[in-house]
RNA sequence: UGGGGAAUAGUGUAACGGCAGCACGAGUGACUCUGGAUCACUUAGUCUAGGUUCAAAUCCUAGUUCCCCAGCCA
């Protein structure tokens, strides 16, 4: 049952691929596989959409089929071209392509209108003068049937005339609708004479003011799939109840039947995924924007430093099923580290710098030492890093009174400076007001140049460093989960997800130093800062001042040891 | 109290009447010029109760729990 997915790892086939394979075997569509990704352009794409994108484009690719990009733009009040553009950019960034098959449901408005007329003529649709409130009242409840609209049995000619005049703009918003004549007593509420058209005197992002009546999503989606001859229409679980309605329209119209298959949407721990709430986070300025690196949006992940490969690998690993589930965000981070470990060049930087002076190193000397760019990738080559008498190291790499198992610098201790020398701490100065160390005095062993001792002696610790003489001052932004709880919606009575916002999700460090090889790094470039994590250059950077986002930290075994006490 | 779905280690996902497996997480150890990476080992599961069968996660019956649906949103 193993198949090869887009990233060439074997995974077992999910239930949707099993259906596609069965259809191919039986010759249902002569082996043709055609899917589509159908976003509404009313917001930015997030990691949940990535799951759907990878599924739809992935299935098509895997079985030699096609996948369309189609905007389901049936609600002019919420949709904007800005969203269209961002969605196009994000799907491309994820690595998928739709050739010339970029469609819009609004392309089908005229056809949809003609189909509505056809249903009216066949007595299967009617113009209803009930208000929205009245429709609600007559719909019944979950347990009791609805009642027929008094306009249900309007003569065909009258319906035709009224519908035409709806289109012509003779009536005000909400004054009438076109409804399908199905069954007001149906147990499935979607079948209780659902609205097909509503009057909306609103400009549409593509059709402008051409229309003042708009088809509902339910009267559009299935037919759009049909027009595009989609074989497998993949969507999320909440549309399962709508499938009978789509099938009703398809059958009444006698058009190509796409098969809809529903799967569970993605939930992630410590993450909010609903578009509405993401919009709130942006509007209420809990984050800096849709592309804030803490957002689960595709543009947020991109700015954070995620790679499309990591996102695709994640989507391949979580699988597809119908079970409501919440994936551990640690899996996403694992996929990220796995990818970045392979490809990110290494560099050194001190985020919380502490001065080290090497007493026996010549005052004005600067040496160029050899450093490997990526131990996982020999083709990445090597670089020179300058070494001098004064250095910056990480504040956490020195402890005046080290606990057991602490391998780093401490009074009298010898450690290795990565690719540099062995140094021994001989003294340190503290800030009299805080008692914290501000300067470490060391001696170095000239024989250990490059990091090896000719006498074969070992040191337990290796720490990173930057030459103070050549350091580039930069800003670094550290990120943590946006929410403090695995389930952000887990709140006390009267509170909402906002009370679970993590006040420490962003930490800005403005006095960091990195090695000079990073001076000309471009926005979007990714690096591993040794022993610290993966970082990428933020687009807010200027020629004078680089800003790095921490994409994800390295696995920190020492932190775990400390935590256990 | 209606209809539609779903229940497998902490999490996600396989097994489609024939040895419950994989991944993440967690833990232990090895190795290491990143306390990174890598490697080895360990941990831990079929919602419940009956039934059919040589054999049940899988089939049957009854129950339990969870999710979705009462927009002129998608």
PDB file of C-alpha atoms in Angstrom, chain A residues 410-529:
ATOM      1  CA  UNK A 410      33.400  29.106  34.634  1.00  0.00           C
ATOM      2  CA  UNK A 411      36.255  30.330  36.808  1.00  0.00           C
ATOM      3  CA  UNK A 412      39.265  28.096  36.186  1.00  0.00           C
ATOM      4  CA  UNK A 413      37.475  26.124  33.443  1.00  0.00           C
ATOM      5  CA  UNK A 414      38.810  25.482  29.976  1.00  0.00           C
ATOM      6  CA  UNK A 415      36.501  25.347  26.945  1.00  0.00           C
ATOM      7  CA  UNK A 416      36.903  25.347  23.210  1.00  0.00           C
ATOM      8  CA  UNK A 417      35.890  28.311  21.100  1.00  0.00           C
ATOM      9  CA  UNK A 418      34.361  26.716  18.059  1.00  0.00           C
ATOM     10  CA  UNK A 419      36.906  26.621  15.200  1.00  0.00           C
ATOM     11  CA  UNK A 420      39.113  28.769  17.466  1.00  0.00           C
ATOM     12  CA  UNK A 421      41.260  28.095  20.500  1.00  0.00           C
ATOM     13  CA  UNK A 422      40.973  26.527  23.914  1.00  0.00           C
ATOM     14  CA  UNK A 423      40.578  29.269  26.470  1.00  0.00           C
ATOM     15  CA  UNK A 424      40.675  29.164  30.241  1.00  0.00           C
ATOM     16  CA  UNK A 425      38.830  31.578  32.470  1.00  0.00           C
ATOM     17  CA  UNK A 426      41.261  33.269  34.864  1.00  0.00           C
ATOM     18  CA  UNK A 427      39.130  36.092  36.193  1.00  0.00           C
ATOM     19  CA  UNK A 428      35.899  37.993  35.708  1.00  0.00           C
ATOM     20  CA  UNK A 429      34.417  41.359  36.565  1.00  0.00           C
ATOM     21  CA  UNK A 430      30.893  41.946  37.779  1.00  0.00           C
ATOM     22  CA  UNK A 431      28.604  44.906  37.686  1.00  0.00           C
ATOM     23  CA  UNK A 432      28.611  46.138  41.274  1.00  0.00           C
ATOM     24  CA  UNK A 433      24.962  47.156  41.094  1.00  0.00           C
ATOM     25  CA  UNK A 434      23.593  43.860  39.768  1.00  0.00           C
ATOM     26  CA  UNK A 435      26.320  41.435  40.704  1.00  0.00           C
ATOM     27  CA  UNK A 436      26.184  40.043  37.170  1.00  0.00           C
ATOM     28  CA  UNK A 437      29.336  39.217  35.223  1.00  0.00           C
ATOM     29  CA  UNK A 438      30.210  41.897  32.661  1.00  0.00           C
ATOM     30  CA  UNK A 439      33.670  40.846  31.507  1.00  0.00           C
ATOM     31  CA  UNK A 440      35.508  37.560  31.469  1.00  0.00           C
ATOM     32  CA  UNK A 441      39.297  37.400  31.456  1.00  0.00           C
ATOM     33  CA  UNK A 442      40.841  34.359  29.830  1.00  0.00           C
ATOM     34  CA  UNK A 443      44.105  32.984  28.552  1.00  0.00           C
ATOM     35  CA  UNK A 444      44.357  30.984  25.373  1.00  0.00           C
ATOM     36  CA  UNK A 445      46.559  28.108  24.339  1.00  0.00           C
ATOM     37  CA  UNK A 446      48.216  29.046  21.008  1.00  0.00           C
ATOM     38  CA  UNK A 447      48.804  25.349  20.293  1.00  0.00           C
ATOM     39  CA  UNK A 448      45.073  24.703  20.037  1.00  0.00           C
ATOM     40  CA  UNK A 449      44.502  26.884  16.982  1.00  0.00           C
ATOM     41  CA  UNK A 450      41.567  25.601  14.972  1.00  0.00           C
ATOM     42  CA  UNK A 451      40.142  23.784  17.980  1.00  0.00           C
ATOM     43  CA  UNK A 452      42.392  20.763  18.529  1.00  0.00           C
ATOM     44  CA  UNK A 453      44.961  20.188  21.247  1.00  0.00           C
ATOM     45  CA  UNK A 454      48.180  18.536  20.011  1.00  0.00           C
ATOM     46  CA  UNK A 455      48.636  16.905  23.389  1.00  0.00           C
ATOM     47  CA  UNK A 456      45.287  15.205  22.926  1.00  0.00           C
ATOM     48  CA  UNK A 457      43.609  16.780  25.945  1.00  0.00           C
ATOM     49  CA  UNK A 458      39.868  17.069  25.781  1.00  0.00           C
ATOM     50  CA  UNK A 459      37.450  19.759  26.793  1.00  0.00           C
ATOM     51  CA  UNK A 460      33.845  19.003  27.474  1.00  0.00           C
ATOM     52  CA  UNK A 461      32.417  22.246  26.205  1.00  0.00           C
ATOM     53  CA  UNK A 462      32.522  24.075  22.896  1.00  0.00           C
ATOM     54  CA  UNK A 463      30.977  27.530  22.731  1.00  0.00           C
ATOM     55  CA  UNK A 464      30.289  29.990  19.943  1.00  0.00           C
ATOM     56  CA  UNK A 465      31.788  33.475  19.773  1.00  0.00           C
ATOM     57  CA  UNK A 466      32.180  36.587  17.640  1.00  0.00           C
ATOM     58  CA  UNK A 467      35.225  38.805  17.267  1.00  0.00           C
ATOM     59  CA  UNK A 468      34.346  42.076  18.995  1.00  0.00           C
ATOM     60  CA  UNK A 469      36.604  43.936  16.563  1.00  0.00           C
ATOM     61  CA  UNK A 470      34.673  42.684  13.545  1.00  0.00           C
ATOM     62  CA  UNK A 471      31.210  41.963  14.947  1.00  0.00           C
ATOM     63  CA  UNK A 472      28.134  43.209  13.121  1.00  0.00           C
ATOM     64  CA  UNK A 473      25.520  44.599  15.481  1.00  0.00           C
ATOM     65  CA  UNK A 474      22.036  43.338  14.622  1.00  0.00           C
ATOM     66  CA  UNK A 475      18.555  42.964  16.019  1.00  0.00           C
ATOM     67  CA  UNK A 476      17.121  39.519  16.673  1.00  0.00           C
ATOM     68  CA  UNK A 477      13.463  38.709  17.215  1.00  0.00           C
ATOM     69  CA  UNK A 478      12.680  35.635  19.254  1.00  0.00           C
ATOM     70  CA  UNK A 479       9.269  34.026  18.912  1.00  0.00           C
ATOM     71  CA  UNK A 480       7.266  31.694  21.043  1.00  0.00           C
ATOM     72  CA  UNK A 481       3.794  30.219  20.602  1.00  0.00           C
ATOM     73  CA  UNK A 482       1.136  32.903  20.286  1.00  0.00           C
ATOM     74  CA  UNK A 483      -0.978  31.126  22.892  1.00  0.00           C
ATOM     75  CA  UNK A 484      -0.067  29.750  26.279  1.00  0.00           C
ATOM     76  CA  UNK A 485      -2.363  26.738  26.115  1.00  0.00           C
ATOM     77  CA  UNK A 486      -2.351  23.805  23.679  1.00  0.00           C
ATOM     78  CA  UNK A 487      -6.021  24.588  23.097  1.00  0.00           C
ATOM     79  CA  UNK A 488      -6.343  28.389  22.888  1.00  0.00           C
ATOM     80  CA  UNK A 489     -10.095  28.018  23.200  1.00  0.00           C
ATOM     81  CA  UNK A 490      -9.774  26.416  26.631  1.00  0.00           C
ATOM     82  CA  UNK A 491     -10.907  29.310  28.846  1.00  0.00           C
ATOM     83  CA  UNK A 492     -12.875  30.042  31.978  1.00  0.00           C
ATOM     84  CA  UNK A 493     -16.493  31.195  31.878  1.00  0.00           C
ATOM     85  CA  UNK A 494     -16.878  34.644  30.413  1.00  0.00           C
ATOM     86  CA  UNK A 495     -13.423  34.704  28.843  1.00  0.00           C
ATOM     87  CA  UNK A 496     -12.312  34.008  25.312  1.00  0.00           C
ATOM     88  CA  UNK A 497      -9.152  32.964  23.490  1.00  0.00           C
ATOM     89  CA  UNK A 498      -7.675  36.421  24.032  1.00  0.00           C
ATOM     90  CA  UNK A 499      -7.005  35.587  27.668  1.00  0.00           C
ATOM     91  CA  UNK A 500      -4.703  32.783  26.470  1.00  0.00           C
ATOM     92  CA  UNK A 501      -2.554  35.102  24.383  1.00  0.00           C
ATOM     93  CA  UNK A 502       1.090  34.625  25.302  1.00  0.00           C
ATOM     94  CA  UNK A 503       2.480  37.980  26.517  1.00  0.00           C
ATOM     95  CA  UNK A 504       5.993  36.715  25.772  1.00  0.00           C
ATOM     96  CA  UNK A 505       5.420  35.472  22.243  1.00  0.00           C
ATOM     97  CA  UNK A 506       7.785  38.115  20.895  1.00  0.00           C
ATOM     98  CA  UNK A 507      11.092  39.134  22.414  1.00  0.00           C
ATOM     99  CA  UNK A 508      13.200  41.744  20.654  1.00  0.00           C
ATOM    100  CA  UNK A 509      16.915  41.653  21.298  1.00  0.00           C
ATOM    101  CA  UNK A 510      18.495  44.849  20.026  1.00  0.00           C
ATOM    102  CA  UNK A 511      22.102  44.388  21.092  1.00  0.00           C
ATOM    103  CA  UNK A 512      23.177  41.244  19.314  1.00  0.00           C
ATOM    104  CA  UNK A 513      26.359  40.585  17.376  1.00  0.00           C
ATOM    105  CA  UNK A 514      26.911  38.292  14.439  1.00  0.00           C
ATOM    106  CA  UNK A 515      30.002  37.333  12.474  1.00  0.00           C
ATOM    107  CA  UNK A 516      30.972  39.628   9.575  1.00  0.00           C
ATOM    108  CA  UNK A 517      30.165  37.068   6.858  1.00  0.00           C
ATOM    109  CA  UNK A 518      26.515  37.906   7.495  1.00  0.00           C
ATOM    110  CA  UNK A 519      26.886  41.603   6.774  1.00  0.00           C
ATOM    111  CA  UNK A 520      25.330  41.420   3.335  1.00  0.00           C
ATOM    112  CA  UNK A 521      22.696  38.786   4.017  1.00  0.00           C
ATOM    113  CA  UNK A 522      19.496  39.433   2.060  1.00  0.00           C
ATOM    114  CA  UNK A 523      15.919  39.333   3.365  1.00  0.00           C
ATOM    115  CA  UNK A 524      14.655  35.771   3.421  1.00  0.00           C
ATOM    116  CA  UNK A 525      18.123  34.214   3.718  1.00  0.00           C
ATOM    117  CA  UNK A 526      18.283  31.481   6.329  1.00  0.00           C
ATOM    118  CA  UNK A 527      21.110  30.498   8.644  1.00  0.00           C
ATOM    119  CA  UNK A 528      21.752  28.309  11.586  1.00  0.00           C
ATOM    120  CA  UNK A 529      23.365  30.272  14.368  1.00  0.00           C
TER     121      UNK A 529
END
